[in-house]
Tab-separated table of C-alpha atoms in Angstrom:
chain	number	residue	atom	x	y	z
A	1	UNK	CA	0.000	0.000	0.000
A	2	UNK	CA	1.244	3.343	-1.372
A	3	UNK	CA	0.515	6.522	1.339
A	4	UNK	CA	1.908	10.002	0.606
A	5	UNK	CA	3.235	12.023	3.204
A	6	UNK	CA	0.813	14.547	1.913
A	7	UNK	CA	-2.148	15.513	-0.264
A	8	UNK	CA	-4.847	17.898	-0.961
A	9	UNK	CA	-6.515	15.770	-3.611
A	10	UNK	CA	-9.582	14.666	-1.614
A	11	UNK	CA	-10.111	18.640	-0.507
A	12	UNK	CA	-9.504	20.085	-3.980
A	13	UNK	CA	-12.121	16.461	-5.168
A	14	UNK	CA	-14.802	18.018	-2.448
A	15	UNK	CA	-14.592	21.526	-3.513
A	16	UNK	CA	-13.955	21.168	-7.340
A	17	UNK	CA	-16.945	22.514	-8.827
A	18	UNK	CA	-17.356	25.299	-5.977
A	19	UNK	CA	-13.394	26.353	-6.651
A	20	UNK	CA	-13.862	26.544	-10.425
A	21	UNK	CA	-16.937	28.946	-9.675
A	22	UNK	CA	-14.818	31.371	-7.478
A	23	UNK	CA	-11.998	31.215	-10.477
A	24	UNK	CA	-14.351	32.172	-13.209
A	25	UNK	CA	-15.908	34.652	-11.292
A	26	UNK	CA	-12.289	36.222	-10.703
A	27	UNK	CA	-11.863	35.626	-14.595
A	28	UNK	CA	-14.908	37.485	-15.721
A	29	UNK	CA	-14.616	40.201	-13.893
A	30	UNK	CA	-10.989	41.317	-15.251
A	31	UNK	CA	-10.282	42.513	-11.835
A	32	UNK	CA	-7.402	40.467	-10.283
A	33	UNK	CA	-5.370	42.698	-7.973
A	34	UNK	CA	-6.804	44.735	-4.766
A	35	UNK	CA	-10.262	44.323	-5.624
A	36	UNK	CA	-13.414	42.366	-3.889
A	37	UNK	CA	-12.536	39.061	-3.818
A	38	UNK	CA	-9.754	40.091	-1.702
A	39	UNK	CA	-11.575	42.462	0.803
A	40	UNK	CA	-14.180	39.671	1.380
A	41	UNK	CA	-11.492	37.021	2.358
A	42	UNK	CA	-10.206	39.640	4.279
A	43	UNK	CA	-13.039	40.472	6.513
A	44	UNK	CA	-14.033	36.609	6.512
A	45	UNK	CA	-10.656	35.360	7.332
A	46	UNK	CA	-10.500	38.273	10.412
A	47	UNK	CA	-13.684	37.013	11.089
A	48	UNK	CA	-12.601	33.239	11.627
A	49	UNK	CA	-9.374	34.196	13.725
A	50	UNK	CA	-11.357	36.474	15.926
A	51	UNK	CA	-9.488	39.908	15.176
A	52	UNK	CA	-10.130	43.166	13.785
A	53	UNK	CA	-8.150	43.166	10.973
A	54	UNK	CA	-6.558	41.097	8.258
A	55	UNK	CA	-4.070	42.018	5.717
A	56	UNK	CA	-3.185	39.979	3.146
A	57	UNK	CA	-0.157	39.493	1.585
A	58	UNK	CA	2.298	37.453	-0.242
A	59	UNK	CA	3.438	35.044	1.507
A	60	UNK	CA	4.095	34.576	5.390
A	61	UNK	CA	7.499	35.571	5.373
A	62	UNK	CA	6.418	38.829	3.814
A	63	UNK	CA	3.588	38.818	6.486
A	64	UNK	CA	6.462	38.637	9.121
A	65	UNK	CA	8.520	41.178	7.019
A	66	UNK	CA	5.387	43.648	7.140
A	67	UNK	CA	5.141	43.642	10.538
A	68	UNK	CA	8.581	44.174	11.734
A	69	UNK	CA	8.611	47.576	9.297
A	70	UNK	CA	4.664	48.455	10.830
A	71	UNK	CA	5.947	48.339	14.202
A	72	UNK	CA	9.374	50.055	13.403
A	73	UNK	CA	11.774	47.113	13.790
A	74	UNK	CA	14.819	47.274	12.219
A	75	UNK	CA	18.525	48.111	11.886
A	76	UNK	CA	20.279	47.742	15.413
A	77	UNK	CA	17.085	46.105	16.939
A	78	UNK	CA	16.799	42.415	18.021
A	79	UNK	CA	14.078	39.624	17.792
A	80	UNK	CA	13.622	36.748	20.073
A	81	UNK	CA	12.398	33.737	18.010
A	82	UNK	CA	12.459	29.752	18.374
A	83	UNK	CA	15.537	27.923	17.396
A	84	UNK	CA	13.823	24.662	16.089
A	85	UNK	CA	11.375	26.279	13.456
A	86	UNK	CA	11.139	26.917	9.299
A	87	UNK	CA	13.733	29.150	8.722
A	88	UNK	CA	11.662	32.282	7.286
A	89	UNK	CA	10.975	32.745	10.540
A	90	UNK	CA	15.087	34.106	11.171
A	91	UNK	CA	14.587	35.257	7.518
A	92	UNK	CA	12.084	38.017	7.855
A	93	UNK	CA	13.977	39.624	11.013
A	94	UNK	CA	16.691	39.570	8.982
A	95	UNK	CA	15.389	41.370	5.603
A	96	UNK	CA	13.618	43.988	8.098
A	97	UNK	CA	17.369	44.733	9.142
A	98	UNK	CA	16.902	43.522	12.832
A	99	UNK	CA	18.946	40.461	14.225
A	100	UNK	CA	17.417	37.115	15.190
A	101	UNK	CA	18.227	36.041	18.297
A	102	UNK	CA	17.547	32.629	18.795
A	103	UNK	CA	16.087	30.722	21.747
A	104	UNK	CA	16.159	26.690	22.574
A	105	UNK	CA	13.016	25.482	22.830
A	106	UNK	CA	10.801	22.917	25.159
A	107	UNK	CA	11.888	18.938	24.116
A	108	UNK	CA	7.990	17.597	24.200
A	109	UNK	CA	6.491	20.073	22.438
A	110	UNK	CA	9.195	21.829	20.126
A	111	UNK	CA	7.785	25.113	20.767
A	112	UNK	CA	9.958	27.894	21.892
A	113	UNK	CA	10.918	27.382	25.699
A	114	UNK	CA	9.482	30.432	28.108
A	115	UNK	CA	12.751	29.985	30.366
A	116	UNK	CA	15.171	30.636	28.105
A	117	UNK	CA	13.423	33.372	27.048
A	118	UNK	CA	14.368	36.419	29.689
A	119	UNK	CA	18.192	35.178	29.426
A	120	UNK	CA	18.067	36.501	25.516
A	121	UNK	CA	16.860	39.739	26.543
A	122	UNK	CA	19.132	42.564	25.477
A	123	UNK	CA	18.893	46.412	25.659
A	124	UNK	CA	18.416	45.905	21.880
A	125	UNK	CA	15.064	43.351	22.182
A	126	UNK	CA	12.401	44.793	20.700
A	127	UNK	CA	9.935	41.985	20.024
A	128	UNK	CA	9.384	37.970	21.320
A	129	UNK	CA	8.348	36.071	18.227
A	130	UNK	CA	6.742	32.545	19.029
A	131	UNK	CA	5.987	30.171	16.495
A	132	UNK	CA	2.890	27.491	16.585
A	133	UNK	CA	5.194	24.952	15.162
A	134	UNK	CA	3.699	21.850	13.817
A	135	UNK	CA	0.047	22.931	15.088
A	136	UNK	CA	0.252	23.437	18.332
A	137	UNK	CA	0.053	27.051	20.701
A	138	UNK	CA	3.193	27.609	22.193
A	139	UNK	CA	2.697	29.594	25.653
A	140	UNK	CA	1.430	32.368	25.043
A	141	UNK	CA	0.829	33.689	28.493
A	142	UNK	CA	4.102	32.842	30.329
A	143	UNK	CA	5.628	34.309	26.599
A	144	UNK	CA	3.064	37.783	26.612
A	145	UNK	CA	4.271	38.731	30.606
A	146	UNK	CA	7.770	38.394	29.817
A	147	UNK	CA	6.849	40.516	27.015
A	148	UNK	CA	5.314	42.847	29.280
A	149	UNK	CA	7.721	42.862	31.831
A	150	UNK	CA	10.197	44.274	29.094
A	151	UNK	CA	7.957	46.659	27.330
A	152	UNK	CA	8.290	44.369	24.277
A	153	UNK	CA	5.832	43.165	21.326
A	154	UNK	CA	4.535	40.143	20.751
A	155	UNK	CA	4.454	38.578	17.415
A	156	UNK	CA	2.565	35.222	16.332
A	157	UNK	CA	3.968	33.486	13.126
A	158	UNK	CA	0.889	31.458	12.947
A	159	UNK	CA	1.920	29.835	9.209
A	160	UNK	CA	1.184	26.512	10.479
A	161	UNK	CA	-1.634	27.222	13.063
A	162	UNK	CA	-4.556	28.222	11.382
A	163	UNK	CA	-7.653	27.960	13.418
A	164	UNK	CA	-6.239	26.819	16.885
A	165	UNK	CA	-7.170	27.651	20.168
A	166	UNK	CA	-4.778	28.812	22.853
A	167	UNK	CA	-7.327	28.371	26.380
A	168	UNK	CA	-10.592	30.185	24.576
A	169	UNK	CA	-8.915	32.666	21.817
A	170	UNK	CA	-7.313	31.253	18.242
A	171	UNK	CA	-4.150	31.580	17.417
A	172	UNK	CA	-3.736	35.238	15.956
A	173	UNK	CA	-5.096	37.146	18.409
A	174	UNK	CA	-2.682	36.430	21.355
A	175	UNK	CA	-0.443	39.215	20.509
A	176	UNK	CA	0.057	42.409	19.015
A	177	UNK	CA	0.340	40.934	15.156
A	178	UNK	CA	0.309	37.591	13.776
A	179	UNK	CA	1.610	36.377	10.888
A	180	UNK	CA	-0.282	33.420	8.237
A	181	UNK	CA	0.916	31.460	5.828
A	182	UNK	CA	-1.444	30.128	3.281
A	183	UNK	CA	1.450	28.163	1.277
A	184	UNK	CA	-0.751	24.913	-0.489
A	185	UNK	CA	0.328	21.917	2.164
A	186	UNK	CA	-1.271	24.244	4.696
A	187	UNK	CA	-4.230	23.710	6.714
A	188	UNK	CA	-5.993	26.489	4.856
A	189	UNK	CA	-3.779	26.661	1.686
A	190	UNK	CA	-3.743	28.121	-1.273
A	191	UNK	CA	-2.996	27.072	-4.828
A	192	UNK	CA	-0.040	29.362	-5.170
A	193	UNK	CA	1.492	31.513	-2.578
A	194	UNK	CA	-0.149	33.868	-0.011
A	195	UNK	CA	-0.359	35.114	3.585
A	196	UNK	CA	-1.799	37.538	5.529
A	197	UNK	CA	-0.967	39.695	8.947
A	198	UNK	CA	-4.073	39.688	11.574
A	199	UNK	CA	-4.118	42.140	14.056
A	200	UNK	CA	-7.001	44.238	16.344
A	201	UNK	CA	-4.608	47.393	15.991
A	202	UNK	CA	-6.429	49.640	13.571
A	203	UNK	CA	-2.994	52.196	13.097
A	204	UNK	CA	-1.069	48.745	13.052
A	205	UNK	CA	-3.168	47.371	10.041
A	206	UNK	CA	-3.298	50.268	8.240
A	207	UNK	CA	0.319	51.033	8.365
A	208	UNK	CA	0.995	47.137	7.038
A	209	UNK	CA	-1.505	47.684	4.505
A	210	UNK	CA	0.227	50.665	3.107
A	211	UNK	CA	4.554	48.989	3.701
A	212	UNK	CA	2.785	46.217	1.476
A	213	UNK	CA	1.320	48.185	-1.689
A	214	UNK	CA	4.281	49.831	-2.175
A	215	UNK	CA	4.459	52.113	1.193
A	216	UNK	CA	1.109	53.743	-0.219
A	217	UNK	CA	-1.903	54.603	1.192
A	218	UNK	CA	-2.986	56.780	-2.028
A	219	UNK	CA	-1.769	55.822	-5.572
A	220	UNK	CA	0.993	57.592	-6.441
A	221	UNK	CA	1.304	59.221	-2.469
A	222	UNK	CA	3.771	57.000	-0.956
A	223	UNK	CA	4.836	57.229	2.802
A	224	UNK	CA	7.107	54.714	3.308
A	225	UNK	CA	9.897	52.851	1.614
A	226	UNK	CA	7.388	49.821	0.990
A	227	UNK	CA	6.996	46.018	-0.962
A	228	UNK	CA	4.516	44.461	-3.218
A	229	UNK	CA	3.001	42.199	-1.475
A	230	UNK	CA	-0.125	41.301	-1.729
A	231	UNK	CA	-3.073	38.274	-2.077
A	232	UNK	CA	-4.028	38.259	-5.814
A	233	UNK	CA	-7.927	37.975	-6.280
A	234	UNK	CA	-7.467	34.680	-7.507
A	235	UNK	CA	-5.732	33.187	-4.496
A	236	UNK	CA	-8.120	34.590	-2.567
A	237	UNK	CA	-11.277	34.051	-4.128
A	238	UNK	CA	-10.507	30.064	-3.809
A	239	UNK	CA	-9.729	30.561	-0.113
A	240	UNK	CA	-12.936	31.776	0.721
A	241	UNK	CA	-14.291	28.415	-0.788
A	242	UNK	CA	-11.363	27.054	1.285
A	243	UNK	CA	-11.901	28.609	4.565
A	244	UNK	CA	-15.647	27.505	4.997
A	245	UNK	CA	-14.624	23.817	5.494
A	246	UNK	CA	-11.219	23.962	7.579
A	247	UNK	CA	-12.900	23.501	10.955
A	248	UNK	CA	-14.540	20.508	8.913
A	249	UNK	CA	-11.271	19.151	7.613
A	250	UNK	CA	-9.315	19.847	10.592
A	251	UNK	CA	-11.067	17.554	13.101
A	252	UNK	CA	-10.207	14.633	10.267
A	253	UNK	CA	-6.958	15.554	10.663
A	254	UNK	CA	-7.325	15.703	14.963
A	255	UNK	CA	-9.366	12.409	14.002
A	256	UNK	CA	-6.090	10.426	12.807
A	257	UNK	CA	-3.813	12.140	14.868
A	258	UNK	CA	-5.893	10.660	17.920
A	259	UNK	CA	-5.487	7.452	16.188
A	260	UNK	CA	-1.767	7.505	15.711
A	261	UNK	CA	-1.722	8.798	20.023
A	262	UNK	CA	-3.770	5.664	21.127
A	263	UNK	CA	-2.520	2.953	18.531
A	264	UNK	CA	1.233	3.234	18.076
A	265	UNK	CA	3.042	1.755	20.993
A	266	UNK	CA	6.374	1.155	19.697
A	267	UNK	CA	8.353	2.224	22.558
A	268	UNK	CA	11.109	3.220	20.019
A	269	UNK	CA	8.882	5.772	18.815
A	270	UNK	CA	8.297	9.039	21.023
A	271	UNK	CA	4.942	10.302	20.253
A	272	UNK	CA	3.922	14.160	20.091
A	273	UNK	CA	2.632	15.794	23.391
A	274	UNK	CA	-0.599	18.638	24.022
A	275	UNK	CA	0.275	20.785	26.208
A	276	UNK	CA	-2.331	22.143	28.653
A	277	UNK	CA	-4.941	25.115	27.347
A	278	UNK	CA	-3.864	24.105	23.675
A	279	UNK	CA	-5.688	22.986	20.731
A	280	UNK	CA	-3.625	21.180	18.160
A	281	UNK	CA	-5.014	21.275	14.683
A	282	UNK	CA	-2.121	18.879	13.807
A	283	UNK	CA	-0.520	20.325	10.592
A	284	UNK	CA	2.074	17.807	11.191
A	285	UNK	CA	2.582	14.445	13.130
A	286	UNK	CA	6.023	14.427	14.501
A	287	UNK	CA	7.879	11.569	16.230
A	288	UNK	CA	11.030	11.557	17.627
A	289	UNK	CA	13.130	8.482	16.920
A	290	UNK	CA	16.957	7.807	18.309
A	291	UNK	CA	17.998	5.520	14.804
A	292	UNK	CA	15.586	8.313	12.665
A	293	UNK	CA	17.554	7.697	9.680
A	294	UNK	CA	16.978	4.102	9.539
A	295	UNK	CA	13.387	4.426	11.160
A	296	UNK	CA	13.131	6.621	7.511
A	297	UNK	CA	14.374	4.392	5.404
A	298	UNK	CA	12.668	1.497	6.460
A	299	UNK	CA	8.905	3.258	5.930
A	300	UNK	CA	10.169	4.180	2.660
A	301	UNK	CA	10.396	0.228	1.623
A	302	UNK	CA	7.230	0.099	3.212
A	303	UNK	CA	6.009	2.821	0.677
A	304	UNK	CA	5.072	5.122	3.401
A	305	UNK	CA	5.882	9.015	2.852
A	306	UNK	CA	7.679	10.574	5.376
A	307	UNK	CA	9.428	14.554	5.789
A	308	UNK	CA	11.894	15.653	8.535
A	309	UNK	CA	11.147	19.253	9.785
A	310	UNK	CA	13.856	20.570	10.137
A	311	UNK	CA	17.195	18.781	9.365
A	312	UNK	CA	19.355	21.487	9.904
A	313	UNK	CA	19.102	24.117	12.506
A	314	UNK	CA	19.169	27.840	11.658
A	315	UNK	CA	21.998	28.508	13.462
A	316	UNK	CA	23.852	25.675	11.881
A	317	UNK	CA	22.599	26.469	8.439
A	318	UNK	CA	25.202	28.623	5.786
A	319	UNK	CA	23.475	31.504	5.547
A	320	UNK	CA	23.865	32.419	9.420
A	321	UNK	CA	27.234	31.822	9.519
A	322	UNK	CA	29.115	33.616	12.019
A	323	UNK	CA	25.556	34.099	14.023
A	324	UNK	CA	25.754	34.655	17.469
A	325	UNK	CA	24.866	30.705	18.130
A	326	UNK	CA	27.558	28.005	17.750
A	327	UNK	CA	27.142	24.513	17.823
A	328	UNK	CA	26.380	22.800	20.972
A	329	UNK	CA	24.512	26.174	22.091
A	330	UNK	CA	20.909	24.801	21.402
A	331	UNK	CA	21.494	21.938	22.646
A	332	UNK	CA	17.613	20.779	22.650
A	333	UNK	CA	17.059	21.822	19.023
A	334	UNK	CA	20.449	20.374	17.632
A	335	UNK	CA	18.840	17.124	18.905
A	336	UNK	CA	15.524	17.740	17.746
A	337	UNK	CA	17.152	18.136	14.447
A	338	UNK	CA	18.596	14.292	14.285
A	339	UNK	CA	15.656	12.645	15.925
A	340	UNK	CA	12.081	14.495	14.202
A	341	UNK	CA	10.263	12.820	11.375
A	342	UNK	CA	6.445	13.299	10.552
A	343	UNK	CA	3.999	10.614	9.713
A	344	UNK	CA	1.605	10.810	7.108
A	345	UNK	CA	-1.498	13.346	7.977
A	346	UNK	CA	-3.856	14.466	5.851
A	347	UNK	CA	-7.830	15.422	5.326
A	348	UNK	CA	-9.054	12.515	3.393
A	349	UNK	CA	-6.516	9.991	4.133
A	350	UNK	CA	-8.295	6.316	4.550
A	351	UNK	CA	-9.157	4.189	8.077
A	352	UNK	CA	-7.008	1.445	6.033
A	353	UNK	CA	-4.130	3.829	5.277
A	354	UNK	CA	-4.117	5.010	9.137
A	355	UNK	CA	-4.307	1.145	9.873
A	356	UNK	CA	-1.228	0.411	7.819
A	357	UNK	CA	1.294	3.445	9.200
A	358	UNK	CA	0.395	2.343	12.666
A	359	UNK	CA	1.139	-1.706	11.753
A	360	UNK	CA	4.297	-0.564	10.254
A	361	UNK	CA	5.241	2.023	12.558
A	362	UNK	CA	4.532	-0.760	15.584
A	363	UNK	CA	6.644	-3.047	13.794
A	364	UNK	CA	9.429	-1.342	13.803
């Protein structure tokens, strides 16, 4: 039996006919930048998360980018983010001229670790940027006092989040700005590129708003040094199909992932933990195994798809050589790094296929 790692077949199967509608309505209008398809994913979208405001953009490292220059962040200035996460995440404090400054984070849940945090603090900080990785909330609360303590901003990246709950509020509305990803193997993805930047600060949004079409608020009137970035109607339009059915598709995906918590009991196999107050919407299903390489190899002859996020750390990666983190300073994400792997996780994917990763994963 053949499983993919990954696939959006069955939702793109569900919504065909309803998608194709939203892209010929784009197509007959002859309207495919900054017009109404946009606004209404917009307000629907801000809607959904719970905030005031949503922006969209790009991509989310632009959506990261775009908030750093809103909220003045830049050359000289520092940004506290997770060690263990994507690295567009270091990226977008870098392009906004500030300096990553990166954290360890917590071995169970691989999301940035709240004691480390204070020790990073600098005269320089000027934000704390958590990431949801994999799904999951990190700790928002014990992460927004430190923040507070410091007189520092908060910023979600929330690219793989989309729709969780952190005690009663979603992700995107636990800090000053958040940041979404809509890249297609997201839970609410696209069928290109795209991301947006949710906030509840009206001078916030509109200042992102303008740093992303072009630093304008009036065409041809432009305040700041800005981008082009921003969610095409097209991209948009199909996410409003999209959106309506991700609560729907994400409990099949919490559906499985309960599956693969009760039914794999290899004891080579370290299984993901949920931390208290958090919802996990499961955009991926990572295990930590000591042999990981083999562990890989061997679901591969079993024709079982498999990714590793991420091999290499950031610090450890070329283009942050000569960063302020050597090797053996993360100790808990340098590990992470040799030991991750995520199982197979998607909306759709069969009772028999779930049956067969957990057989194979047991046999191990």
């Amino acid at each position: 039996m053949k499983i993919p790692f990954s696939t959006v077949d069955y939702m793109h199967r569900e919504q065909r006919q309803q998608m194709l509608d939203a892209f010929a309505r784009v197509y007959d209008s002859n309207w495919f930048i900054q017009g109404k398809e946009c606004s209404a994913f917009e307000d629907d979208f801000a809607k959904y998360i719970g905030a005031s405001f949503c922006i969209g953009c790009g991509n989310g490292m632009d959506a990261i980018y775009l908030i750093l220059r809103a909220l003045n962040i830049g050359h000289g200035d520092e940004v506290i983010i997770p060690a263990h996460t994507f690295i567009a995440t270091a990226l977008a404090v870098t392009h906004a001229g500030a300096t990553p400054v990166l954290v360890d984070v917590d071995y169970e849940t691989c999301n940035i670790n709240p004691d480390f945090i204070e020790a990073a603090i600098t005269s320089k900080t000027k934000a704390i940027m958590p990431v949801h990785l994999y799904g999951q909330p990190a700790d928002m609360e014990t992460i927004k006092e430190i923040a507070q303590k410091y007189n520092l901003k908060t910023i979600e990246d929330s690219a793989q989040a989309h729709g969780a709950f952190y005690k009663e509020k979603r992700t995107g509305t636990l800090g000053d700005a958040a940041a979404f990803s809509f890249y297609p193997g997201k839970n609410l993805g696209a069928l290109g590129d795209g991301g947006a930047v949710v906030t509840s600060d009206p001078v916030l949004a509109e200042k992102v708003r303008a740093i992303g079409n072009y630093g304008s608020f009036k065409k041809y009137h432009h305040e700041y040094a800005g981008i082009n970035s921003r969610l095409d109607e097209v991209q948009a339009s199909l996410m409003q199909v999209k959106l309506k059915h991700l609560d729907r598709w994400t409990s099949g995906r919490k559906l499985i992932a309960e599956r693969y918590l009760k039914e794999i009991s290899n004891p080579k196999i370290t299984l993901p933990k949920i931390a208290s107050r958090c919802d996990h919407v499961w955009h991926l299903f990572v295990v930590k195994v000591e042999d990981r390489d083999l562990f890989q190899k061997y679901l591969a002859e079993q024709e079982i798809g498999t990714l590793i996020h991420y091999p290499i750390p950031i610090h450890l990666q070329k283009a942050y050589t000569g960063c302020a983190h050597p090797r053996g300073s993360l100790p808990v994400t340098e590990k992470l790094a040799t030991q991750i792997i995520s199982l197979p996780i998607y909306y759709g994917m069969e009772s028999e296929k779930v049956d067969y990763v957990i057989e194979k994963v047991n046999r191990y």
